[in-house]
Amino acid sequence: MKDTKSLLLGMLSVGLVGTWVYHLYDKTQYSKRRTEVYIKDSIAVAQGVQDSLQKRYAYAISDLDAQLDSTKSTAGQLQGALQTKLSEINRLRNEIATILRKNNITKEDLGMARTKTVELQQLIAELQNKNTTIEEEKKQISTVLDKVTVQVKDLEGNVQKLGQENKVLTEKVALASAFVASELNLSPVTVKNDKEQETTQAKKASKLVISFTVQNNIAENEIAEVFVIITQPTGSILRNDDVWEATTITLQNGQRINYTRKVRFEYQKGEAKRLIFSLNAEEYLKGTYTLQVYHNGYMIGQTMKTLK
């Protein structure tokens, strides 16, 4: 009985030991499988994250490339510092592309790519903001130029108006400084027994006596001169005895005309100066002779005489 009891206890002990051994073996296998599954799942997740990040960065780079191309097309005016930004942008693009082409990309590589992408986005945003600023400045400059153009046109109008006013004023001053002629006489005379007598007969005339009075209360003319024009019945200008003296004068309207004689004389402001001289002609014609007196380009007096 005692032997049977000992045998049962021994068998029970062996069974318990076997159960424990099996339990330990099974637990070890289960833990091993869990470790293998966890490791495999972690690798898959990491690979998925890498693929997702690569797609994300590839899309970001593609979008940034499009933005950069658009920015370059309007960045012709960027020089100096902006050119440095473009070089920096190209450098970051190349570095990001190099990182993403790695076969065994690490977490550190992905973090570096993310940092460089953010930096790249900031640089491109700065470049786009600079372009916007340039466009705004161009609009402001265009507005200022438009205002300046209007001001210039107004100024040109004022200058033209002032020029016209100055022209009128100059003409008034010139006219005011011109002499006033009065008591004009053109007298054909005949000489008989050393005595001069006025005649109206062309065949009896031996010379022409011209006289007139000039006066000006404004001009200071110590030495003054006036020009005398005598037009014959034929319409031609009577030439003086001294042919070399006859020449032309310029009128205020720019016209140039021949004159018969230039008369120079001393003058004091306000004086009524009486001038008298005579002219000889090769012949005296029937018809009307016209006497005109000019000063400063203005005709200051005129009279006519008819010979029969």
mmCIF file of C-alpha atoms in Angstrom:
data_model
loop_
_atom_site.group_PDB
_atom_site.id
_atom_site.type_symbol
_atom_site.label_atom_id
_atom_site.label_comp_id
_atom_site.label_asym_id
_atom_site.label_seq_id
_atom_site.Cartn_x
_atom_site.Cartn_y
_atom_site.Cartn_z
ATOM 1 C CA MET A 1 0.000 0.000 0.000
ATOM 2 C CA LYS A 2 2.857 2.188 0.878
ATOM 3 C CA ASP A 3 4.590 1.389 -2.442
ATOM 4 C CA THR A 4 1.437 2.250 -4.402
ATOM 5 C CA LYS A 5 1.137 5.592 -2.697
ATOM 6 C CA SER A 6 4.780 6.408 -3.417
ATOM 7 C CA LEU A 7 4.316 5.465 -7.067
ATOM 8 C CA LEU A 8 1.295 7.751 -7.429
ATOM 9 C CA LEU A 9 3.182 10.639 -5.853
ATOM 10 C CA GLY A 10 6.091 10.079 -8.252
ATOM 11 C CA MET A 11 3.849 10.025 -11.287
ATOM 12 C CA LEU A 12 2.069 13.157 -10.119
ATOM 13 C CA SER A 13 5.417 14.896 -9.678
ATOM 14 C CA VAL A 14 6.526 13.927 -13.178
ATOM 15 C CA GLY A 15 3.224 15.188 -14.603
ATOM 16 C CA LEU A 16 3.548 18.520 -12.854
ATOM 17 C CA VAL A 17 7.126 18.908 -14.028
ATOM 18 C CA GLY A 18 6.067 18.113 -17.594
ATOM 19 C CA THR A 19 3.240 20.612 -17.421
ATOM 20 C CA TRP A 20 5.581 23.317 -16.216
ATOM 21 C CA VAL A 21 8.120 22.483 -18.909
ATOM 22 C CA TYR A 22 5.425 22.648 -21.619
ATOM 23 C CA HIS A 23 4.051 25.906 -20.217
ATOM 24 C CA LEU A 24 7.508 27.479 -20.163
ATOM 25 C CA TYR A 25 8.236 26.276 -23.706
ATOM 26 C CA ASP A 26 4.910 27.561 -25.024
ATOM 27 C CA LYS A 27 5.360 30.927 -23.295
ATOM 28 C CA THR A 28 8.835 31.221 -24.796
ATOM 29 C CA GLN A 29 7.521 30.465 -28.281
ATOM 30 C CA TYR A 30 4.630 32.932 -27.837
ATOM 31 C CA SER A 31 6.974 35.669 -26.683
ATOM 32 C CA LYS A 32 9.244 34.967 -29.623
ATOM 33 C CA ARG A 33 6.341 35.195 -32.049
ATOM 34 C CA ARG A 34 5.147 38.479 -30.464
ATOM 35 C CA THR A 35 8.662 39.887 -30.772
ATOM 36 C CA GLU A 36 8.903 38.837 -34.405
ATOM 37 C CA VAL A 37 5.484 40.272 -35.219
ATOM 38 C CA TYR A 38 6.257 43.545 -33.413
ATOM 39 C CA ILE A 39 9.570 43.894 -35.198
ATOM 40 C CA LYS A 40 8.011 43.094 -38.575
ATOM 41 C CA ASP A 41 5.137 45.536 -37.915
ATOM 42 C CA SER A 42 7.537 48.280 -36.832
ATOM 43 C CA ILE A 43 9.552 47.896 -40.024
ATOM 44 C CA ALA A 44 6.361 48.048 -42.102
ATOM 45 C CA VAL A 45 5.162 51.144 -40.267
ATOM 46 C CA ALA A 46 8.554 52.802 -40.638
ATOM 47 C CA GLN A 47 8.584 51.947 -44.344
ATOM 48 C CA GLY A 48 5.054 53.329 -44.683
ATOM 49 C CA VAL A 49 6.020 56.506 -42.870
ATOM 50 C CA GLN A 50 9.047 56.884 -45.144
ATOM 51 C CA ASP A 51 6.897 56.370 -48.236
ATOM 52 C CA SER A 52 4.334 58.853 -46.941
ATOM 53 C CA LEU A 53 7.000 61.417 -46.129
ATOM 54 C CA GLN A 54 8.670 60.887 -49.502
ATOM 55 C CA LYS A 55 5.344 61.451 -51.250
ATOM 56 C CA ARG A 56 4.657 64.483 -49.079
ATOM 57 C CA TYR A 57 8.061 66.000 -49.723
ATOM 58 C CA ALA A 58 7.922 65.108 -53.413
ATOM 59 C CA TYR A 59 4.572 66.929 -53.668
ATOM 60 C CA ALA A 60 5.940 69.853 -51.674
ATOM 61 C CA ILE A 61 9.013 70.071 -53.905
ATOM 62 C CA SER A 62 6.846 69.863 -57.037
ATOM 63 C CA ASP A 63 4.581 72.617 -55.705
ATOM 64 C CA LEU A 64 7.564 74.704 -54.675
ATOM 65 C CA ASP A 65 9.117 74.210 -58.114
ATOM 66 C CA ALA A 66 5.944 75.540 -59.715
ATOM 67 C CA GLN A 67 5.916 78.524 -57.337
ATOM 68 C CA LEU A 68 9.605 79.107 -57.945
ATOM 69 C CA ASP A 69 9.179 79.038 -61.727
ATOM 70 C CA SER A 70 6.311 81.512 -61.419
ATOM 71 C CA THR A 71 8.407 83.691 -59.156
ATOM 72 C CA LYS A 72 11.401 83.566 -61.500
ATOM 73 C CA SER A 73 9.281 84.721 -64.419
ATOM 74 C CA THR A 74 8.514 87.983 -62.588
ATOM 75 C CA ALA A 75 11.838 88.350 -60.779
ATOM 76 C CA GLY A 76 13.809 89.936 -63.592
ATOM 77 C CA GLN A 77 14.413 93.023 -61.475
ATOM 78 C CA LEU A 78 15.886 91.105 -58.539
ATOM 79 C CA GLN A 79 19.611 91.645 -58.181
ATOM 80 C CA GLY A 80 22.225 91.441 -55.435
ATOM 81 C CA ALA A 81 20.573 90.098 -52.273
ATOM 82 C CA LEU A 82 17.719 88.526 -54.231
ATOM 83 C CA GLN A 83 20.184 86.637 -56.415
ATOM 84 C CA THR A 84 21.678 85.229 -53.205
ATOM 85 C CA LYS A 85 18.200 84.035 -52.180
ATOM 86 C CA LEU A 86 17.794 82.222 -55.502
ATOM 87 C CA SER A 87 21.144 80.488 -54.996
ATOM 88 C CA GLU A 88 20.096 79.473 -51.474
ATOM 89 C CA ILE A 89 16.790 78.116 -52.780
ATOM 90 C CA ASN A 90 18.563 75.989 -55.398
ATOM 91 C CA ARG A 91 20.965 74.684 -52.745
ATOM 92 C CA LEU A 92 18.109 73.640 -50.435
ATOM 93 C CA ARG A 93 16.267 71.937 -53.296
ATOM 94 C CA ASN A 94 19.336 69.895 -54.164
ATOM 95 C CA GLU A 95 19.959 68.933 -50.524
ATOM 96 C CA ILE A 96 16.328 67.840 -49.999
ATOM 97 C CA ALA A 97 16.368 65.827 -53.232
ATOM 98 C CA THR A 98 19.618 64.103 -52.151
ATOM 99 C CA ILE A 99 18.119 63.130 -48.781
ATOM 100 C CA LEU A 100 14.936 61.706 -50.310
ATOM 101 C CA ARG A 101 16.891 59.617 -52.827
ATOM 102 C CA LYS A 102 18.572 57.620 -50.033
ATOM 103 C CA ASN A 103 17.661 53.912 -49.890
ATOM 104 C CA ASN A 104 18.107 53.532 -46.133
ATOM 105 C CA ILE A 105 16.635 56.817 -44.976
ATOM 106 C CA THR A 106 16.768 57.417 -41.234
ATOM 107 C CA LYS A 107 14.581 59.368 -38.856
ATOM 108 C CA GLU A 108 17.298 61.994 -38.617
ATOM 109 C CA ASP A 109 17.367 62.298 -42.405
ATOM 110 C CA LEU A 110 13.608 62.821 -42.487
ATOM 111 C CA GLY A 111 13.819 65.476 -39.777
ATOM 112 C CA MET A 112 16.558 67.268 -41.686
ATOM 113 C CA ALA A 113 14.503 67.112 -44.893
ATOM 114 C CA ARG A 114 11.504 68.525 -43.048
ATOM 115 C CA THR A 115 13.595 71.402 -41.633
ATOM 116 C CA LYS A 116 15.109 72.223 -45.013
ATOM 117 C CA THR A 117 11.657 72.122 -46.651
ATOM 118 C CA VAL A 118 10.300 74.653 -44.152
ATOM 119 C CA GLU A 119 13.338 76.849 -44.775
ATOM 120 C CA LEU A 120 12.820 76.517 -48.527
ATOM 121 C CA GLN A 121 9.171 77.530 -48.212
ATOM 122 C CA GLN A 122 10.144 80.583 -46.162
ATOM 123 C CA LEU A 123 12.726 81.705 -48.735
ATOM 124 C CA ILE A 124 10.262 81.380 -51.601
ATOM 125 C CA ALA A 125 7.601 83.251 -49.608
ATOM 126 C CA GLU A 126 10.111 86.056 -48.990
ATOM 127 C CA LEU A 127 10.913 86.149 -52.689
ATOM 128 C CA GLN A 128 7.237 86.319 -53.609
ATOM 129 C CA ASN A 129 6.661 89.076 -51.043
ATOM 130 C CA LYS A 130 9.587 90.979 -52.547
ATOM 131 C CA ASN A 131 8.013 90.675 -55.996
ATOM 132 C CA THR A 132 4.725 91.942 -54.573
ATOM 133 C CA THR A 133 6.558 94.874 -53.009
ATOM 134 C CA ILE A 134 8.255 95.655 -56.328
ATOM 135 C CA GLU A 135 4.906 95.582 -58.137
ATOM 136 C CA GLU A 136 3.411 97.893 -55.509
ATOM 137 C CA GLU A 137 6.386 100.240 -55.832
ATOM 138 C CA LYS A 138 5.995 100.178 -59.625
ATOM 139 C CA LYS A 139 2.323 101.100 -59.245
ATOM 140 C CA GLN A 140 3.233 103.903 -56.833
ATOM 141 C CA ILE A 141 5.925 105.165 -59.200
ATOM 142 C CA SER A 142 3.468 104.965 -62.112
ATOM 143 C CA THR A 143 0.946 106.986 -60.099
ATOM 144 C CA VAL A 144 3.598 109.568 -59.240
ATOM 145 C CA LEU A 145 4.688 109.734 -62.889
ATOM 146 C CA ASP A 146 1.078 110.259 -63.958
ATOM 147 C CA LYS A 147 0.784 113.127 -61.484
ATOM 148 C CA VAL A 148 4.102 114.557 -62.668
ATOM 149 C CA THR A 149 2.926 114.285 -66.283
ATOM 150 C CA VAL A 150 -0.226 116.226 -65.417
ATOM 151 C CA GLN A 151 1.849 118.802 -63.547
ATOM 152 C CA VAL A 152 4.258 119.085 -66.485
ATOM 153 C CA LYS A 153 1.354 119.615 -68.886
ATOM 154 C CA ASP A 154 -0.083 122.250 -66.559
ATOM 155 C CA LEU A 155 3.345 123.838 -66.313
ATOM 156 C CA GLU A 156 3.745 123.783 -70.093
ATOM 157 C CA GLY A 157 0.342 125.430 -70.389
ATOM 158 C CA ASN A 158 1.370 128.058 -67.856
ATOM 159 C CA VAL A 159 4.688 128.564 -69.647
ATOM 160 C CA GLN A 160 2.893 129.010 -72.969
ATOM 161 C CA LYS A 161 0.450 131.399 -71.352
ATOM 162 C CA LEU A 162 3.307 133.253 -69.689
ATOM 163 C CA GLY A 163 5.190 133.288 -72.988
ATOM 164 C CA GLN A 164 2.205 134.810 -74.735
ATOM 165 C CA GLU A 165 1.783 137.344 -71.938
ATOM 166 C CA ASN A 166 5.491 138.173 -72.105
ATOM 167 C CA LYS A 167 5.247 138.534 -75.866
ATOM 168 C CA VAL A 168 2.325 140.928 -75.511
ATOM 169 C CA LEU A 169 4.139 142.800 -72.746
ATOM 170 C CA THR A 170 7.320 142.966 -74.825
ATOM 171 C CA GLU A 171 5.348 144.312 -77.746
ATOM 172 C CA LYS A 172 3.726 146.893 -75.487
ATOM 173 C CA VAL A 173 7.102 147.915 -74.062
ATOM 174 C CA ALA A 174 8.622 148.102 -77.536
ATOM 175 C CA LEU A 175 5.655 150.077 -78.786
ATOM 176 C CA ALA A 176 5.791 152.383 -75.772
ATOM 177 C CA SER A 177 9.505 152.946 -76.300
ATOM 178 C CA ALA A 178 8.955 153.846 -79.955
ATOM 179 C CA PHE A 179 8.750 157.460 -81.008
ATOM 180 C CA VAL A 180 5.482 159.105 -81.911
ATOM 181 C CA ALA A 181 5.766 160.933 -85.230
ATOM 182 C CA SER A 182 3.679 163.979 -86.077
ATOM 183 C CA GLU A 183 3.563 166.853 -88.539
ATOM 184 C CA LEU A 184 4.803 164.678 -91.395
ATOM 185 C CA ASN A 185 5.423 166.553 -94.643
ATOM 186 C CA LEU A 186 6.576 165.294 -98.015
ATOM 187 C CA SER A 187 7.132 168.379 -100.165
ATOM 188 C CA PRO A 188 8.288 168.317 -103.797
ATOM 189 C CA VAL A 189 10.068 171.653 -104.407
ATOM 190 C CA THR A 190 11.432 173.518 -107.362
ATOM 191 C CA VAL A 191 14.448 175.835 -107.206
ATOM 192 C CA LYS A 192 14.288 179.106 -109.075
ATOM 193 C CA ASN A 193 16.702 181.985 -108.609
ATOM 194 C CA ASP A 194 18.183 180.135 -105.616
ATOM 195 C CA LYS A 195 14.795 180.103 -104.010
ATOM 196 C CA GLU A 196 12.874 176.923 -103.116
ATOM 197 C CA GLN A 197 9.198 176.747 -103.842
ATOM 198 C CA GLU A 198 6.839 173.814 -103.280
ATOM 199 C CA THR A 199 5.276 172.407 -106.444
ATOM 200 C CA THR A 200 2.738 169.798 -107.411
ATOM 201 C CA GLN A 201 4.135 169.406 -110.938
ATOM 202 C CA ALA A 202 6.298 166.371 -111.493
ATOM 203 C CA LYS A 203 8.233 168.002 -114.336
ATOM 204 C CA LYS A 204 9.096 171.026 -112.163
ATOM 205 C CA ALA A 205 10.223 169.102 -109.071
ATOM 206 C CA SER A 206 13.943 169.172 -108.396
ATOM 207 C CA LYS A 207 14.034 167.521 -104.979
ATOM 208 C CA LEU A 208 11.905 166.207 -102.129
ATOM 209 C CA VAL A 209 11.969 167.832 -98.713
ATOM 210 C CA ILE A 210 10.936 165.551 -95.823
ATOM 211 C CA SER A 211 10.140 166.832 -92.351
ATOM 212 C CA PHE A 212 8.470 165.412 -89.225
ATOM 213 C CA THR A 213 8.545 165.680 -85.452
ATOM 214 C CA VAL A 214 9.315 162.734 -83.103
ATOM 215 C CA GLN A 215 8.753 162.483 -79.371
ATOM 216 C CA ASN A 216 8.896 159.885 -76.598
ATOM 217 C CA ASN A 217 8.364 160.404 -72.868
ATOM 218 C CA ILE A 218 9.676 156.970 -71.789
ATOM 219 C CA ALA A 219 12.759 155.950 -73.725
ATOM 220 C CA GLU A 220 16.229 157.104 -72.750
ATOM 221 C CA ASN A 221 17.824 157.633 -76.161
ATOM 222 C CA GLU A 222 20.932 159.790 -76.214
ATOM 223 C CA ILE A 223 21.469 158.750 -79.811
ATOM 224 C CA ALA A 224 18.359 157.694 -81.708
ATOM 225 C CA GLU A 225 17.657 156.659 -85.259
ATOM 226 C CA VAL A 226 14.586 156.328 -87.430
ATOM 227 C CA PHE A 227 14.144 154.880 -90.897
ATOM 228 C CA VAL A 228 12.408 156.671 -93.755
ATOM 229 C CA ILE A 229 10.757 154.845 -96.644
ATOM 230 C CA ILE A 230 9.512 156.699 -99.719
ATOM 231 C CA THR A 231 7.491 154.629 -102.136
ATOM 232 C CA GLN A 232 7.229 155.966 -105.700
ATOM 233 C CA PRO A 233 4.081 155.852 -107.875
ATOM 234 C CA THR A 234 5.481 152.710 -109.540
ATOM 235 C CA GLY A 235 5.591 150.921 -106.175
ATOM 236 C CA SER A 236 9.385 150.852 -106.028
ATOM 237 C CA ILE A 237 11.360 152.297 -103.137
ATOM 238 C CA LEU A 238 13.060 155.604 -103.844
ATOM 239 C CA ARG A 239 16.800 155.141 -103.545
ATOM 240 C CA ASN A 240 18.862 157.764 -101.778
ATOM 241 C CA ASP A 241 21.598 159.669 -103.560
ATOM 242 C CA ASP A 242 24.055 157.645 -101.498
ATOM 243 C CA VAL A 243 23.092 154.279 -102.908
ATOM 244 C CA TRP A 244 25.328 152.373 -100.477
ATOM 245 C CA GLU A 245 23.215 153.608 -97.559
ATOM 246 C CA ALA A 246 19.951 152.084 -98.740
ATOM 247 C CA THR A 247 19.438 148.649 -97.205
ATOM 248 C CA THR A 248 16.787 146.724 -95.227
ATOM 249 C CA ILE A 249 15.218 146.773 -91.769
ATOM 250 C CA THR A 250 13.356 144.084 -89.838
ATOM 251 C CA LEU A 251 9.850 144.836 -88.649
ATOM 252 C CA GLN A 252 8.292 143.534 -85.429
ATOM 253 C CA ASN A 253 6.441 140.850 -87.401
ATOM 254 C CA GLY A 254 9.749 139.578 -88.778
ATOM 255 C CA GLN A 255 9.296 140.993 -92.257
ATOM 256 C CA ARG A 256 12.325 142.619 -93.865
ATOM 257 C CA ILE A 257 11.802 145.674 -96.059
ATOM 258 C CA ASN A 258 14.010 148.141 -97.889
ATOM 259 C CA TYR A 259 14.270 151.669 -96.615
ATOM 260 C CA THR A 260 15.234 154.929 -98.305
ATOM 261 C CA ARG A 261 17.248 156.626 -95.591
ATOM 262 C CA LYS A 262 18.338 156.196 -91.980
ATOM 263 C CA VAL A 263 18.258 159.355 -89.861
ATOM 264 C CA ARG A 264 20.454 159.500 -86.726
ATOM 265 C CA PHE A 265 20.122 162.276 -84.168
ATOM 266 C CA GLU A 266 20.661 163.215 -80.529
ATOM 267 C CA TYR A 267 17.621 163.042 -78.301
ATOM 268 C CA GLN A 268 16.560 163.802 -74.733
ATOM 269 C CA LYS A 269 13.562 162.103 -73.139
ATOM 270 C CA GLY A 270 10.348 164.037 -73.643
ATOM 271 C CA GLU A 271 11.833 166.338 -76.295
ATOM 272 C CA ALA A 272 9.777 167.139 -79.419
ATOM 273 C CA LYS A 273 12.499 166.749 -82.005
ATOM 274 C CA ARG A 274 11.943 168.289 -85.430
ATOM 275 C CA LEU A 275 13.795 166.499 -88.231
ATOM 276 C CA ILE A 276 14.182 167.815 -91.775
ATOM 277 C CA PHE A 277 16.247 166.653 -94.766
ATOM 278 C CA SER A 278 15.989 166.463 -98.563
ATOM 279 C CA LEU A 279 16.336 163.746 -101.176
ATOM 280 C CA ASN A 280 17.087 163.840 -104.878
ATOM 281 C CA ALA A 281 15.714 161.398 -107.429
ATOM 282 C CA GLU A 282 16.826 160.655 -110.976
ATOM 283 C CA GLU A 283 13.338 161.645 -112.130
ATOM 284 C CA TYR A 284 10.033 162.569 -110.587
ATOM 285 C CA LEU A 285 6.977 160.684 -111.743
ATOM 286 C CA LYS A 286 3.366 161.600 -111.895
ATOM 287 C CA GLY A 287 1.329 159.872 -109.238
ATOM 288 C CA THR A 288 1.282 159.425 -105.483
ATOM 289 C CA TYR A 289 4.412 159.263 -103.334
ATOM 290 C CA THR A 290 4.106 157.694 -99.874
ATOM 291 C CA LEU A 291 6.266 158.657 -96.897
ATOM 292 C CA GLN A 292 6.577 156.190 -93.980
ATOM 293 C CA VAL A 293 8.681 156.558 -90.827
ATOM 294 C CA TYR A 294 9.764 153.500 -88.756
ATOM 295 C CA HIS A 295 11.250 153.158 -85.277
ATOM 296 C CA ASN A 296 11.979 149.920 -83.365
ATOM 297 C CA GLY A 297 10.296 147.957 -86.151
ATOM 298 C CA TYR A 298 7.046 149.892 -85.912
ATOM 299 C CA MET A 299 5.652 152.364 -88.401
ATOM 300 C CA ILE A 300 5.216 155.555 -86.380
ATOM 301 C CA GLY A 301 3.930 157.862 -89.107
ATOM 302 C CA GLN A 302 2.755 158.047 -92.710
ATOM 303 C CA THR A 303 1.746 160.684 -95.243
ATOM 304 C CA MET A 304 1.261 160.903 -99.024
ATOM 305 C CA LYS A 305 1.858 163.442 -101.787
ATOM 306 C CA THR A 306 0.538 163.442 -105.356
ATOM 307 C CA LEU A 307 2.382 164.953 -108.329
ATOM 308 C CA LYS A 308 0.633 165.857 -111.553
#
